[in-house]
Amino acid sequence: MELVSKGSLSKFDMNEILNCMHCGFCLPACPTYRQMGMEFASPRGRIALMKGVAKEELAVDAEFEHHMNLCLGCRACETACPAGVPYGSLVETAREMVEDQKRDSAKPSVMKTVVFDKLFKNPQRFKQLGTALWAAQSVGLQTLADKTGLIKVLPRPMAEMQKAVDKIASPIARKKREPVMKSGQANALKIGFFSGCIMDVMFFETNQATASLLQKAGCDVLFVQEQVCCGALHAHAGEKDGAIELAKRNIEAFEQAEVDFIVNNAGGCGSALKEYHHWFHDQPEWQQRAMNFVAKMRDANELLAELPPLTFSKRIEAKVTYQDSCHLAHGQGVRNQPRQLIQRIPGVEYIEMNDADSCCGSAGIYNITNYEMSMDILDDKMKQVEQTKAHYIVTTNPGCLLQMKNGIIRAGLQGKMEAMHVMDLLARAL
């Protein structure tokens, strides 16, 4: 494959690449390096490859693509890095260059077009997908496929992950949602709730629980109808133009809503939403609007920890441990708030897990595109989970939640442990 053109090379910020001092602090923090022990599987090694490409000494070829896509994008290296290298943006730029190269040499795959252009850009299609999943569960197709072995026609990653999918909310339940949930308090904060695409289909009840918690904390919660996918999956996959298009639609939607805060409950979405202003370096007008958007953005844990404490009426006599969402902990720096909220629940015995902020292997769609590596990382994570002897493992991201549910199945812990979103645990105590 030919070397990339100088036009593509300009996408790398050489100053950011040169900030890497090659000190190696990132190595023990990196899940793929811990699994493989190879330099190319580390942030430092990948940055060296990026430097080679930026200096036109290496090509943007299949090998470069493989090394960039092997990264989970967990950003634990950013927490470990003493020089503050923005590795997350560097690897997204590398993937963007890979996708640019592919577009120049071949047509995009039908599957990629369907997922990124037809599905994630259209909220209505996501709702239709949710209805289809609900119907399949309701008539027993999922159970039948499991019992008869028909599920094996699916690729192994999808066949295994579907076992972790809970009951999808019915179309009737989704239609009953009030567009505004009033707290009844004077001078209440007006919250624009970012419901997300996957969250609002597969974890509709979690979204409802989050909105209810905010309402009980004295906020008026508005479900902004014109919102779309956050764009995180597009950005992580190198589809930057698609990510920017979605960001603009969200900025406009929440501008019109005129809310005090924008709140989400998915670590991966929140990290992207809080970084919108970095996506518009060459569009000053949009960058300022993005900065206004970002200034209002809060994770649900973050805001609930700032508001007057909730009054819990139910004790939960159980051991609880917490698995950090990588993008909540490393991307947003939100670590203590979820733990504080959990420990406020009467009856809970909180147990801190070893390496709680190490990646579980979900990483968006990594557990589908890099299945074996993802499962190796998950199995290592479950060893730490088992040591806590917790009844509940809670997390703050849909991908992490599905991964932990799958981990419980793989570890044979069904009936002994339950994985749930921290908002669902808090709502259960109310």
Short mmCIF file of C-alpha atoms in Angstrom, two decimals:
data_model
loop_
_atom_site.label_atom_id
_atom_site.label_comp_id
_atom_site.label_asym_id
_atom_site.label_seq_id
_atom_site.Cartn_x
_atom_site.Cartn_y
_atom_site.Cartn_z
CA MET A 1 0.00 0.00 0.00
CA GLU A 2 1.26 3.47 -0.84
CA LEU A 3 2.37 5.98 1.74
CA VAL A 4 -0.31 8.44 2.78
CA SER A 5 -0.33 11.84 1.12
CA LYS A 6 0.95 14.97 2.84
CA GLY A 7 -2.66 16.17 3.06
CA SER A 8 -3.53 13.23 5.27
CA LEU A 9 -0.36 13.64 7.29
CA SER A 10 -1.51 17.06 8.48
CA LYS A 11 -4.14 15.33 10.62
CA PHE A 12 -1.48 14.32 13.15
CA ASP A 13 -0.37 16.95 15.65
CA MET A 14 3.37 16.31 15.76
CA ASN A 15 3.70 18.21 19.04
CA GLU A 16 1.32 15.74 20.72
CA ILE A 17 3.30 12.80 19.34
CA LEU A 18 6.63 14.28 20.49
CA ASN A 19 5.24 14.82 24.00
CA CYS A 20 5.62 11.06 24.53
CA MET A 21 8.87 10.62 26.48
CA HIS A 22 8.92 6.81 26.01
CA CYS A 23 9.13 6.46 29.81
CA GLY A 24 7.00 3.30 29.89
CA PHE A 25 4.57 4.36 32.63
CA CYS A 26 1.75 3.46 30.24
CA LEU A 27 2.85 -0.16 29.83
CA PRO A 28 1.41 -1.71 33.02
CA ALA A 29 -1.77 0.34 32.60
CA CYS A 30 -2.45 -1.00 29.09
CA PRO A 31 -4.72 -4.11 28.89
CA THR A 32 -3.38 -5.30 25.54
CA TYR A 33 0.25 -4.93 26.65
CA ARG A 34 -0.52 -6.92 29.82
CA GLN A 35 -2.00 -9.68 27.68
CA MET A 36 0.68 -9.79 24.98
CA GLY A 37 3.80 -8.26 26.54
CA MET A 38 4.76 -6.83 23.14
CA GLU A 39 5.81 -3.24 22.48
CA PHE A 40 3.50 -2.87 19.48
CA ALA A 41 0.56 -3.69 21.77
CA SER A 42 1.33 -0.72 24.05
CA PRO A 43 0.46 2.99 23.79
CA ARG A 44 4.17 3.81 23.54
CA GLY A 45 4.59 1.37 20.68
CA ARG A 46 1.54 2.66 18.82
CA ILE A 47 2.74 6.25 19.20
CA ALA A 48 6.09 5.19 17.71
CA LEU A 49 4.18 3.81 14.71
CA MET A 50 2.21 7.07 14.42
CA LYS A 51 5.46 9.01 14.49
CA GLY A 52 6.80 6.84 11.68
CA VAL A 53 3.71 7.55 9.60
CA ALA A 54 3.82 11.29 10.36
CA LYS A 55 7.48 11.41 9.22
CA GLU A 56 6.60 9.42 6.07
CA GLU A 57 8.84 6.55 7.16
CA LEU A 58 5.95 4.09 7.50
CA ALA A 59 2.81 3.47 5.47
CA VAL A 60 -0.80 3.55 6.56
CA ASP A 61 -1.21 -0.09 5.62
CA ALA A 62 -2.98 -3.19 6.92
CA GLU A 63 -0.37 -3.73 9.64
CA PHE A 64 -0.73 -0.15 10.90
CA GLU A 65 -4.53 -0.57 10.90
CA HIS A 66 -4.25 -3.80 12.90
CA HIS A 67 -2.11 -2.23 15.60
CA MET A 68 -4.39 0.81 15.92
CA ASN A 69 -7.54 -1.33 16.09
CA LEU A 70 -6.03 -3.68 18.67
CA CYS A 71 -6.19 -0.77 21.12
CA LEU A 72 -9.33 -0.73 23.30
CA GLY A 73 -9.27 3.04 23.62
CA CYS A 74 -9.70 2.73 27.39
CA ARG A 75 -7.35 5.70 27.99
CA ALA A 76 -5.84 4.21 31.15
CA CYS A 77 -2.53 5.28 29.63
CA GLU A 78 -3.64 8.92 29.86
CA THR A 79 -4.12 8.55 33.61
CA ALA A 80 -0.67 6.94 33.93
CA CYS A 81 1.16 9.35 31.61
CA PRO A 82 3.29 11.98 33.45
CA ALA A 83 3.56 14.08 30.27
CA GLY A 84 -0.19 14.33 29.66
CA VAL A 85 -0.06 12.84 26.16
CA PRO A 86 -3.63 12.92 24.72
CA TYR A 87 -3.41 9.34 23.48
CA GLY A 88 -7.16 8.98 22.94
CA SER A 89 -7.25 11.74 20.32
CA LEU A 90 -4.06 10.42 18.70
CA VAL A 91 -5.45 6.93 18.17
CA GLU A 92 -8.73 8.37 16.85
CA THR A 93 -6.71 10.43 14.35
CA ALA A 94 -4.78 7.31 13.32
CA ARG A 95 -8.01 5.42 12.73
CA GLU A 96 -9.43 8.36 10.79
CA MET A 97 -6.39 8.24 8.50
CA VAL A 98 -6.92 4.50 8.01
CA GLU A 99 -10.54 5.09 7.00
CA ASP A 100 -9.52 7.93 4.66
CA GLN A 101 -7.06 5.59 2.99
CA LYS A 102 -9.75 2.94 2.56
CA ARG A 103 -12.20 5.40 1.05
CA ASP A 104 -9.57 6.43 -1.47
CA SER A 105 -8.86 2.84 -2.51
CA ALA A 106 -12.19 1.01 -2.15
CA LYS A 107 -15.87 1.43 -1.44
CA PRO A 108 -16.92 1.17 2.23
CA SER A 109 -18.41 -2.17 3.26
CA VAL A 110 -22.18 -2.57 3.19
CA MET A 111 -22.19 -3.46 6.91
CA LYS A 112 -20.27 -0.31 7.87
CA THR A 113 -22.64 1.83 5.78
CA VAL A 114 -25.68 0.25 7.41
CA VAL A 115 -24.35 0.60 10.97
CA PHE A 116 -22.76 4.04 10.84
CA ASP A 117 -24.95 5.82 8.25
CA LYS A 118 -28.33 4.11 8.32
CA LEU A 119 -28.68 3.04 11.96
CA PHE A 120 -26.73 5.29 14.34
CA LYS A 121 -27.71 8.48 12.50
CA ASN A 122 -31.41 7.67 12.64
CA PRO A 123 -33.03 7.48 16.13
CA GLN A 124 -36.27 6.17 14.63
CA ARG A 125 -34.51 3.11 13.22
CA PHE A 126 -33.04 2.43 16.66
CA LYS A 127 -36.54 2.47 18.13
CA GLN A 128 -37.67 0.06 15.42
CA LEU A 129 -34.74 -2.20 16.27
CA GLY A 130 -35.81 -2.10 19.91
CA THR A 131 -39.33 -3.11 18.95
CA ALA A 132 -37.98 -6.00 16.87
CA LEU A 133 -35.82 -7.22 19.76
CA TRP A 134 -38.75 -6.95 22.18
CA ALA A 135 -40.97 -8.94 19.79
CA ALA A 136 -38.34 -11.67 19.39
CA GLN A 137 -38.04 -12.00 23.17
CA SER A 138 -41.81 -11.86 23.74
CA VAL A 139 -42.62 -14.74 21.39
CA GLY A 140 -39.75 -16.81 22.75
CA LEU A 141 -37.50 -16.74 19.69
CA GLN A 142 -34.43 -15.97 21.78
CA THR A 143 -35.10 -18.87 24.15
CA LEU A 144 -35.96 -21.21 21.27
CA ALA A 145 -32.78 -20.33 19.40
CA ASP A 146 -30.73 -21.04 22.54
CA LYS A 147 -32.39 -24.38 23.24
CA THR A 148 -32.28 -25.66 19.66
CA GLY A 149 -28.79 -24.42 18.90
CA LEU A 150 -30.00 -22.14 16.11
CA ILE A 151 -28.25 -19.28 17.86
CA LYS A 152 -24.99 -20.76 16.55
CA VAL A 153 -25.77 -19.36 13.09
CA LEU A 154 -24.70 -16.01 14.55
CA PRO A 155 -21.01 -15.17 14.82
CA ARG A 156 -19.69 -16.47 18.14
CA PRO A 157 -19.26 -13.02 19.76
CA MET A 158 -22.89 -12.10 19.09
CA ALA A 159 -24.20 -15.54 20.03
CA GLU A 160 -22.45 -15.33 23.40
CA MET A 161 -23.30 -11.70 24.11
CA GLN A 162 -27.03 -12.14 23.45
CA LYS A 163 -27.24 -14.30 26.58
CA ALA A 164 -26.46 -11.20 28.63
CA VAL A 165 -29.24 -9.09 27.08
CA ASP A 166 -32.07 -8.41 29.52
CA LYS A 167 -35.73 -8.00 28.66
CA ILE A 168 -36.26 -5.10 26.27
CA ALA A 169 -38.92 -2.54 27.24
CA SER A 170 -42.12 -2.86 25.21
CA PRO A 171 -43.17 -0.19 22.68
CA ILE A 172 -46.13 0.62 24.94
CA ALA A 173 -43.85 1.23 27.93
CA ARG A 174 -41.61 3.47 25.84
CA LYS A 175 -44.55 5.50 24.52
CA LYS A 176 -45.81 6.10 28.05
CA ARG A 177 -42.71 8.07 28.97
CA GLU A 178 -43.51 11.65 29.88
CA PRO A 179 -41.51 14.18 27.85
CA VAL A 180 -41.02 16.25 31.02
CA MET A 181 -40.77 14.93 34.58
CA LYS A 182 -41.52 17.78 37.00
CA SER A 183 -40.10 17.80 40.51
CA GLY A 184 -42.78 20.12 41.85
CA GLN A 185 -40.15 22.35 43.42
CA ALA A 186 -39.84 26.06 42.87
CA ASN A 187 -36.69 27.21 41.04
CA ALA A 188 -35.89 23.60 40.11
CA LEU A 189 -32.90 22.94 37.89
CA LYS A 190 -33.94 22.22 34.30
CA ILE A 191 -32.14 19.10 33.15
CA GLY A 192 -31.85 18.02 29.53
CA PHE A 193 -31.51 14.25 29.68
CA PHE A 194 -29.21 12.68 27.10
CA SER A 195 -30.87 9.30 26.71
CA GLY A 196 -28.48 7.86 24.13
CA CYS A 197 -29.25 5.33 21.41
CA ILE A 198 -28.23 1.95 22.83
CA MET A 199 -29.12 3.02 26.39
CA ASP A 200 -32.64 4.00 25.40
CA VAL A 201 -33.28 0.73 23.58
CA MET A 202 -31.55 -1.92 25.67
CA PHE A 203 -31.60 -0.11 29.04
CA PHE A 204 -34.76 1.96 28.85
CA GLU A 205 -35.61 1.24 32.49
CA THR A 206 -32.17 2.44 33.57
CA ASN A 207 -32.82 5.73 31.80
CA GLN A 208 -36.17 5.97 33.57
CA ALA A 209 -34.52 5.23 36.92
CA THR A 210 -31.92 7.93 36.29
CA ALA A 211 -34.57 10.50 35.41
CA SER A 212 -36.57 9.53 38.51
CA LEU A 213 -33.53 9.97 40.75
CA LEU A 214 -32.89 13.43 39.31
CA GLN A 215 -36.55 14.30 39.77
CA LYS A 216 -36.48 13.21 43.41
CA ALA A 217 -33.31 15.26 43.87
CA GLY A 218 -35.31 18.36 42.90
CA CYS A 219 -34.76 18.63 39.14
CA ASP A 220 -37.19 19.01 36.26
CA VAL A 221 -36.09 16.47 33.66
CA LEU A 222 -36.66 17.07 29.95
CA PHE A 223 -36.26 14.31 27.35
CA VAL A 224 -35.01 16.30 24.35
CA GLN A 225 -36.71 14.72 21.37
CA GLU A 226 -34.36 15.97 18.62
CA GLN A 227 -31.22 14.43 20.12
CA VAL A 228 -29.26 11.73 18.27
CA CYS A 229 -26.37 9.33 18.93
CA CYS A 230 -23.42 11.02 20.67
CA GLY A 231 -21.00 10.08 17.88
CA ALA A 232 -18.55 8.18 20.09
CA LEU A 233 -18.59 4.98 18.03
CA HIS A 234 -18.05 6.98 14.84
CA ALA A 235 -15.09 8.84 16.39
CA HIS A 236 -13.52 5.65 17.76
CA ALA A 237 -13.87 3.94 14.37
CA GLY A 238 -12.24 6.78 12.44
CA GLU A 239 -15.54 8.02 11.00
CA LYS A 240 -14.87 11.60 12.16
CA ASP A 241 -17.15 13.32 9.64
CA GLY A 242 -20.08 11.26 10.88
CA ALA A 243 -19.19 12.04 14.49
CA ILE A 244 -19.09 15.78 13.76
CA GLU A 245 -22.45 15.64 11.99
CA LEU A 246 -24.05 14.00 15.03
CA ALA A 247 -22.37 16.47 17.38
CA LYS A 248 -23.83 19.42 15.48
CA ARG A 249 -27.32 17.93 15.65
CA ASN A 250 -27.02 17.41 19.42
CA ILE A 251 -25.64 20.89 20.04
CA GLU A 252 -28.55 22.44 18.15
CA ALA A 253 -31.12 20.25 19.92
CA PHE A 254 -29.96 21.14 23.42
CA GLU A 255 -29.45 24.80 22.55
CA GLN A 256 -33.13 24.99 21.65
CA ALA A 257 -34.09 23.19 24.86
CA GLU A 258 -32.45 25.95 26.96
CA VAL A 259 -31.55 23.71 29.92
CA ASP A 260 -29.34 24.38 32.95
CA PHE A 261 -27.47 21.08 32.66
CA ILE A 262 -27.24 18.21 30.20
CA VAL A 263 -27.04 14.85 32.00
CA ASN A 264 -26.18 11.37 30.73
CA ASN A 265 -25.64 8.03 32.46
CA ALA A 266 -23.27 6.26 30.03
CA GLY A 267 -19.55 6.74 30.59
CA GLY A 268 -18.60 6.27 26.95
CA CYS A 269 -21.23 8.69 25.67
CA GLY A 270 -20.39 11.25 28.33
CA SER A 271 -16.69 11.23 27.47
CA ALA A 272 -17.47 12.00 23.83
CA LEU A 273 -20.06 14.63 24.73
CA LYS A 274 -17.59 16.41 27.00
CA GLU A 275 -15.02 16.51 24.20
CA TYR A 276 -17.18 18.00 21.44
CA HIS A 277 -15.17 21.23 21.48
CA HIS A 278 -12.06 19.29 20.43
CA TRP A 279 -13.84 18.16 17.26
CA PHE A 280 -14.20 21.69 15.84
CA HIS A 281 -10.68 23.14 15.76
CA ASP A 282 -11.18 24.33 12.17
CA GLN A 283 -14.75 25.62 12.73
CA PRO A 284 -14.54 28.50 15.25
CA GLU A 285 -18.28 29.21 15.33
CA TRP A 286 -19.13 25.61 16.09
CA GLN A 287 -16.26 25.31 18.56
CA GLN A 288 -17.74 28.09 20.71
CA ARG A 289 -21.18 26.48 20.59
CA ALA A 290 -19.58 23.15 21.48
CA MET A 291 -17.80 24.73 24.43
CA ASN A 292 -21.13 26.09 25.71
CA PHE A 293 -22.60 22.59 25.33
CA VAL A 294 -19.68 20.96 27.16
CA ALA A 295 -19.92 23.47 30.03
CA LYS A 296 -23.41 22.15 30.79
CA MET A 297 -22.56 18.45 30.48
CA ARG A 298 -22.59 16.28 33.62
CA ASP A 299 -22.55 12.57 34.30
CA ALA A 300 -25.57 11.54 36.42
CA ASN A 301 -23.28 10.40 39.25
CA GLU A 302 -21.47 13.72 39.10
CA LEU A 303 -24.62 15.84 39.44
CA LEU A 304 -26.38 13.64 42.00
CA ALA A 305 -23.29 13.81 44.22
CA GLU A 306 -23.49 17.63 44.10
CA LEU A 307 -27.23 17.87 44.83
CA PRO A 308 -28.80 17.46 48.30
CA PRO A 309 -28.53 13.77 49.34
CA LEU A 310 -31.38 11.47 48.32
CA THR A 311 -33.49 9.98 51.09
CA PHE A 312 -33.39 6.19 50.77
CA SER A 313 -36.36 4.33 52.22
CA LYS A 314 -35.18 0.77 51.61
CA ARG A 315 -32.18 -1.10 52.98
CA ILE A 316 -30.12 -3.27 50.67
CA GLU A 317 -28.34 -5.85 52.78
CA ALA A 318 -25.67 -6.84 50.32
CA LYS A 319 -22.00 -6.64 49.40
CA VAL A 320 -21.48 -4.28 46.47
CA THR A 321 -18.41 -3.67 44.34
CA TYR A 322 -17.88 -1.16 41.57
CA GLN A 323 -16.30 -1.53 38.12
CA ASP A 324 -15.18 1.81 36.72
CA SER A 325 -16.26 2.69 33.22
CA CYS A 326 -12.95 3.50 31.52
CA HIS A 327 -14.34 6.59 29.84
CA LEU A 328 -15.94 7.81 33.05
CA ALA A 329 -12.78 7.31 35.13
CA HIS A 330 -9.98 7.99 32.64
CA GLY A 331 -11.86 10.13 30.13
CA GLN A 332 -13.93 12.27 32.51
CA GLY A 333 -12.07 11.90 35.81
CA VAL A 334 -15.27 10.86 37.61
CA ARG A 335 -14.24 8.24 40.16
CA ASN A 336 -15.35 9.09 43.69
CA GLN A 337 -18.94 10.15 43.02
CA PRO A 338 -20.35 6.71 42.07
CA ARG A 339 -18.64 5.16 45.08
CA GLN A 340 -20.01 7.88 47.38
CA LEU A 341 -23.55 7.34 46.12
CA ILE A 342 -23.33 3.56 46.54
CA GLN A 343 -22.05 3.89 50.08
CA ARG A 344 -24.96 6.14 51.04
CA ILE A 345 -27.42 3.26 50.54
CA PRO A 346 -28.51 1.83 53.91
CA GLY A 347 -27.31 -1.74 54.49
CA VAL A 348 -24.72 -1.81 51.71
CA GLU A 349 -21.28 -3.20 52.49
CA TYR A 350 -19.06 -1.61 49.90
CA ILE A 351 -16.00 -3.60 48.80
CA GLU A 352 -13.36 -1.97 46.62
CA MET A 353 -12.16 -4.24 43.85
CA ASN A 354 -8.49 -4.56 42.94
CA ASP A 355 -7.79 -2.78 39.63
CA ALA A 356 -11.37 -1.55 39.48
CA ASP A 357 -10.41 0.98 36.82
CA SER A 358 -8.79 -1.55 34.48
CA CYS A 359 -10.77 -2.24 31.32
CA CYS A 360 -13.30 -5.07 31.26
CA GLY A 361 -12.72 -5.63 27.52
CA SER A 362 -15.99 -4.23 26.22
CA ALA A 363 -14.72 -0.98 24.65
CA GLY A 364 -17.68 -0.16 22.41
CA ILE A 365 -17.81 -2.99 19.85
CA TYR A 366 -14.32 -4.33 20.67
CA ASN A 367 -15.87 -7.49 22.15
CA ILE A 368 -17.22 -8.21 18.67
CA THR A 369 -14.33 -7.03 16.49
CA ASN A 370 -11.57 -8.42 18.77
CA TYR A 371 -13.47 -11.19 20.51
CA GLU A 372 -10.62 -13.39 21.77
CA MET A 373 -8.63 -10.51 23.25
CA SER A 374 -11.78 -9.08 24.80
CA MET A 375 -12.63 -12.39 26.48
CA ASP A 376 -9.06 -12.81 27.79
CA ILE A 377 -9.30 -9.37 29.39
CA LEU A 378 -12.78 -10.13 30.75
CA ASP A 379 -11.69 -13.44 32.29
CA ASP A 380 -8.82 -11.67 34.07
CA LYS A 381 -11.26 -9.02 35.29
CA MET A 382 -13.63 -11.67 36.65
CA LYS A 383 -10.83 -13.08 38.83
CA GLN A 384 -10.72 -9.70 40.58
CA VAL A 385 -14.52 -9.58 40.76
CA GLU A 386 -14.74 -13.02 42.38
CA GLN A 387 -12.30 -12.03 45.10
CA THR A 388 -14.75 -9.38 46.34
CA LYS A 389 -17.46 -12.02 46.96
CA ALA A 390 -19.94 -9.25 46.14
CA HIS A 391 -23.63 -9.82 45.55
CA TYR A 392 -23.75 -6.90 43.11
CA ILE A 393 -21.19 -5.55 40.69
CA VAL A 394 -22.28 -2.15 39.47
CA THR A 395 -20.97 -0.03 36.63
CA THR A 396 -21.90 3.07 34.66
CA ASN A 397 -21.82 2.21 30.96
CA PRO A 398 -24.06 -0.03 28.79
CA GLY A 399 -21.15 -1.86 27.13
CA CYS A 400 -19.48 -2.49 30.49
CA LEU A 401 -22.77 -3.71 31.93
CA LEU A 402 -23.34 -6.24 29.13
CA GLN A 403 -19.70 -7.35 29.41
CA MET A 404 -19.98 -7.88 33.17
CA LYS A 405 -23.23 -9.82 32.73
CA ASN A 406 -21.43 -12.00 30.21
CA GLY A 407 -18.51 -12.33 32.62
CA ILE A 408 -20.83 -13.62 35.34
CA ILE A 409 -22.11 -16.27 32.93
CA ARG A 410 -18.60 -17.26 31.83
CA ALA A 411 -17.47 -17.52 35.47
CA GLY A 412 -20.51 -19.62 36.45
CA LEU A 413 -21.67 -17.06 39.01
CA GLN A 414 -25.34 -16.90 37.99
CA GLY A 415 -27.53 -16.79 41.08
CA LYS A 416 -24.60 -15.66 43.23
CA MET A 417 -23.91 -12.26 41.69
CA GLU A 418 -25.85 -9.70 39.68
CA ALA A 419 -24.46 -6.99 37.41
CA MET A 420 -26.41 -3.75 37.27
CA HIS A 421 -26.11 -0.06 36.51
CA VAL A 422 -25.41 2.12 39.54
CA MET A 423 -28.58 4.14 38.79
CA ASP A 424 -30.69 0.97 39.03
CA LEU A 425 -29.15 0.11 42.39
CA LEU A 426 -29.86 3.61 43.73
CA ALA A 427 -33.42 3.49 42.43
CA ARG A 428 -33.95 0.09 44.06
CA ALA A 429 -33.09 1.66 47.41
CA LEU A 430 -35.78 4.32 46.87
#
